[in-house]
Short mmCIF file of N, CA and C in Angstrom, two decimals:
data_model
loop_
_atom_site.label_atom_id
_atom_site.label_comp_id
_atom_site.label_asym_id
_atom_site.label_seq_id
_atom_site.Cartn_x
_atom_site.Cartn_y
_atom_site.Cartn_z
N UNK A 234 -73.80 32.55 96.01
CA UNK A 234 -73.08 32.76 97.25
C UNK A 234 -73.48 34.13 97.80
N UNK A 235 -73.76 34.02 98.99
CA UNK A 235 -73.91 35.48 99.59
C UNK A 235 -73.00 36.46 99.76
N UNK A 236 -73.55 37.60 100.14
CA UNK A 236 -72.28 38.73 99.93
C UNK A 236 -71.58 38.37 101.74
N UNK A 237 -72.26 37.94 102.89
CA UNK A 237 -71.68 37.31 103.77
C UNK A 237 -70.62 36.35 103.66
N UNK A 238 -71.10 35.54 103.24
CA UNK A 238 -69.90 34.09 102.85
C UNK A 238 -69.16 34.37 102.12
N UNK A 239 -69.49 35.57 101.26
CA UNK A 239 -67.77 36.07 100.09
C UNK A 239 -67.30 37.18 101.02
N UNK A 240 -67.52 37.83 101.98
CA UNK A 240 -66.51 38.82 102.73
C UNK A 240 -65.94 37.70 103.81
N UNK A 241 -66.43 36.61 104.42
CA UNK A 241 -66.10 35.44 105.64
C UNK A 241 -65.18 34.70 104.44
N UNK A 242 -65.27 34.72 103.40
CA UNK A 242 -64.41 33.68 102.70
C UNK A 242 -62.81 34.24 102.21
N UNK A 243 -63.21 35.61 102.38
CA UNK A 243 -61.72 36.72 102.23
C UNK A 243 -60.82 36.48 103.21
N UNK A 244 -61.79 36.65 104.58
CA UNK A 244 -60.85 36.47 105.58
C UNK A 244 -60.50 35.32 106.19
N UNK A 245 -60.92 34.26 105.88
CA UNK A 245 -60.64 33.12 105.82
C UNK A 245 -59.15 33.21 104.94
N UNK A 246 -59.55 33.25 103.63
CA UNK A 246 -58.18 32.91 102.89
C UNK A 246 -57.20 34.27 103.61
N UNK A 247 -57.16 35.00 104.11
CA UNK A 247 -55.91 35.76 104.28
C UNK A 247 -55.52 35.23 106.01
N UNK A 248 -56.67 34.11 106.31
CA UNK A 248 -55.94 33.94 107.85
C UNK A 248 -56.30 34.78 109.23
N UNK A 249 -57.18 35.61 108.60
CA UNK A 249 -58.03 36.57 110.05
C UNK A 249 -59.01 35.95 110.64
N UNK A 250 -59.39 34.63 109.84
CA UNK A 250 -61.21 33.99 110.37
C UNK A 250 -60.83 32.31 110.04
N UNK A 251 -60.93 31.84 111.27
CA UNK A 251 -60.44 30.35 111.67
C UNK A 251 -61.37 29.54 111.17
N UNK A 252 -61.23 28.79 110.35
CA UNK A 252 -62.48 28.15 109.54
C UNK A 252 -63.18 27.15 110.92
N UNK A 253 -62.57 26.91 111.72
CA UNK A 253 -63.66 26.36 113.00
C UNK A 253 -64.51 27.18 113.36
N UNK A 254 -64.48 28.18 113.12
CA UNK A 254 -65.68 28.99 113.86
C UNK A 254 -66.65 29.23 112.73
N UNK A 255 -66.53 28.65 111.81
CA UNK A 255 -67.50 28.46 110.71
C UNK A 255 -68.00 27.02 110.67
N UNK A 256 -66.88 26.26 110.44
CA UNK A 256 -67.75 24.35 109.82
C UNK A 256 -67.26 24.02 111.33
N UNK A 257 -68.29 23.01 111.27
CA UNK A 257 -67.87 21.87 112.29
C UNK A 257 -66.88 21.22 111.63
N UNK A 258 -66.55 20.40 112.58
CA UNK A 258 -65.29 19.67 112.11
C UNK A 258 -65.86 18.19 111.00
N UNK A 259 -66.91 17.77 111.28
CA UNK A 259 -67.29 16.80 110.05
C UNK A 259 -67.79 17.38 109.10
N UNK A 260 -68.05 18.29 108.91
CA UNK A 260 -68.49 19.53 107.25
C UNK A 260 -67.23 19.39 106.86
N UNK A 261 -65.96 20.03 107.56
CA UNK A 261 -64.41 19.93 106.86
C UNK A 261 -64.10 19.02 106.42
N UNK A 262 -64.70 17.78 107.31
CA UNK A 262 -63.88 16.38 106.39
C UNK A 262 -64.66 16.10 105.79
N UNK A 263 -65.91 16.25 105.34
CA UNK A 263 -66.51 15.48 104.41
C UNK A 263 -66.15 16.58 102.92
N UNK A 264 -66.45 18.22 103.26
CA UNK A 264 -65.82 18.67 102.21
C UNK A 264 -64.24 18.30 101.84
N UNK A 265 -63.72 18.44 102.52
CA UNK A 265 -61.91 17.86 101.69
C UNK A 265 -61.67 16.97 101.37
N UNK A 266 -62.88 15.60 101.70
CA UNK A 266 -62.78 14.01 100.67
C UNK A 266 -63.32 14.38 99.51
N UNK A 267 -64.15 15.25 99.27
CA UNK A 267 -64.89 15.69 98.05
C UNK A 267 -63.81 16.57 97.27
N UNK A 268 -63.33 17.45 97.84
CA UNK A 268 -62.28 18.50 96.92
C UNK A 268 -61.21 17.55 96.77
N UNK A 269 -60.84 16.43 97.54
CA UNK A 269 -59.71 15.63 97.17
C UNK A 269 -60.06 14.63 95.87
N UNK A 270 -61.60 14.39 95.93
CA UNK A 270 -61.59 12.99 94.77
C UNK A 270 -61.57 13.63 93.61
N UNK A 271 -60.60 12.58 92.67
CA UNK A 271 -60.23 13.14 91.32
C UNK A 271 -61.13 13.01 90.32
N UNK A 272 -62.63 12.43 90.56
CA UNK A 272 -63.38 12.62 89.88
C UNK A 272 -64.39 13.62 89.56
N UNK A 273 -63.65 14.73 90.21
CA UNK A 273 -64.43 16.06 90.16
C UNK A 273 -64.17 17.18 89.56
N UNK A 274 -64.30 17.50 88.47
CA UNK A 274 -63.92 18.37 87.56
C UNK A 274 -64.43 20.22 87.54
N UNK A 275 -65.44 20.07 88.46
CA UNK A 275 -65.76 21.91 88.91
C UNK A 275 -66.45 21.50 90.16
N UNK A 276 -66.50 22.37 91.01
CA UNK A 276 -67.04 23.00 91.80
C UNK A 276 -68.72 22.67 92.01
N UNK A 277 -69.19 22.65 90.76
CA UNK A 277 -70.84 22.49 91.23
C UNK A 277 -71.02 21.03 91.09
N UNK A 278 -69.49 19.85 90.87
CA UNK A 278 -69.61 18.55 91.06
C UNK A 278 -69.70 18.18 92.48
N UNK A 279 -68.64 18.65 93.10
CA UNK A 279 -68.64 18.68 94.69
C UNK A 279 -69.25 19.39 95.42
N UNK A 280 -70.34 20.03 94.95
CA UNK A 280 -71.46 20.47 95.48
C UNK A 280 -72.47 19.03 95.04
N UNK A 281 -73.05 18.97 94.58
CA UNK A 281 -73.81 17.78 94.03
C UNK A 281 -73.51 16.82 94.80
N UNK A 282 -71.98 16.19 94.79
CA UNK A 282 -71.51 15.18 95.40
C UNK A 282 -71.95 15.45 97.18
N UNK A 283 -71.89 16.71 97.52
CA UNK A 283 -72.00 16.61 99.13
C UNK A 283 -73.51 16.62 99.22
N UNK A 284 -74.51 17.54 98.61
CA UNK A 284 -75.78 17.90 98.54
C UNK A 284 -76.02 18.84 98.94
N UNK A 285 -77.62 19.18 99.18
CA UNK A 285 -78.29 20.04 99.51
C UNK A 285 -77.73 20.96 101.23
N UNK A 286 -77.41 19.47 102.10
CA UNK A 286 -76.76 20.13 103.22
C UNK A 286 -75.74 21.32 103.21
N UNK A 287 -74.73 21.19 102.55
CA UNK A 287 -73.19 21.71 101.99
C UNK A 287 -73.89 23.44 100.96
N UNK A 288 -73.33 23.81 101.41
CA UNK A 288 -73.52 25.72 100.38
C UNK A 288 -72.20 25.74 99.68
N UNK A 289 -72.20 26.10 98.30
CA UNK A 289 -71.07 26.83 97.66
C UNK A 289 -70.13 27.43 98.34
N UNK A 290 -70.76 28.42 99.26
CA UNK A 290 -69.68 29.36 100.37
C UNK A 290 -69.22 28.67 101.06
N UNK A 291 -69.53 27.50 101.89
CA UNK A 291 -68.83 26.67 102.30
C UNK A 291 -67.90 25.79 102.12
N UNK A 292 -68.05 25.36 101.19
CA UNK A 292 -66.94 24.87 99.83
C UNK A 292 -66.15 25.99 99.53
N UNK A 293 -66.34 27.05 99.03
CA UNK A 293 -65.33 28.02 99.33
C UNK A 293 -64.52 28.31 100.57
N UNK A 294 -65.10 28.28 101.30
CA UNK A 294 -64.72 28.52 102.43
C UNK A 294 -63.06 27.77 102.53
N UNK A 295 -63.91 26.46 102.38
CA UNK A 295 -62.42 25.81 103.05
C UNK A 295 -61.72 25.41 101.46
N UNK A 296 -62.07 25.69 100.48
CA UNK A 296 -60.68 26.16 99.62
C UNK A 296 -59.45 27.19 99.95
N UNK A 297 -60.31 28.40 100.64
CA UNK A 297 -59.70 29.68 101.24
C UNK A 297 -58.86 28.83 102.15
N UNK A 298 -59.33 28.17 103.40
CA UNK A 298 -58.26 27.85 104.55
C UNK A 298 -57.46 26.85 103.66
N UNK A 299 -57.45 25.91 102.72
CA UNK A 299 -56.41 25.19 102.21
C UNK A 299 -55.11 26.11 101.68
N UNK A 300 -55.96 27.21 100.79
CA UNK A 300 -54.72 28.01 99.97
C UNK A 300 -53.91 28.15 101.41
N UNK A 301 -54.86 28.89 102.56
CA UNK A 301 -53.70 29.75 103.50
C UNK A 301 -52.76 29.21 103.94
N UNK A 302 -51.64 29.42 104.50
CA UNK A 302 -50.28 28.70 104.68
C UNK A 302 -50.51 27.99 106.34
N UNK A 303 -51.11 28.55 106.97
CA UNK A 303 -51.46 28.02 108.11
C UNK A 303 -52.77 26.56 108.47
N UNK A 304 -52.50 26.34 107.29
CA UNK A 304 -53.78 25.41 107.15
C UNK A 304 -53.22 24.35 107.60
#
């Protein structure tokens, strides 16, 4: 993960950086069917599962906007 996508992924989770202005809106849903299926046991499964398109930081990303309360 870059040192970009881990300072954008801070402010994401505290709610300063609107995860739309990062994913399109079909990156979000295809990542949150992936973080939702229960056959995924870490992180570099649902990476795999989305592919090469999809980055770690991005997947982070919108873990960050789930934690935040405004999600």
């Amino acid at each position: 993960q870059s040192t970009i996508e881990t300072h954008l992924t801070f402010f994401v989770e505290k709610g300063k950086l609107d995860i739309n202005k990062l994913l399109s809106p079909e990156k979000q849903k295809a990542i949150e069917k992936e973080l939702a299926a229960d056959h995924h046991n870490s992180l570099s499964e649902v990476k795999n599962a989305l592919g090469d398109d999809y980055s770690y930081g991005e997947i982070k990303m919108m873990l960050a906007w789930q934690k935040h309360p405004a999600a």
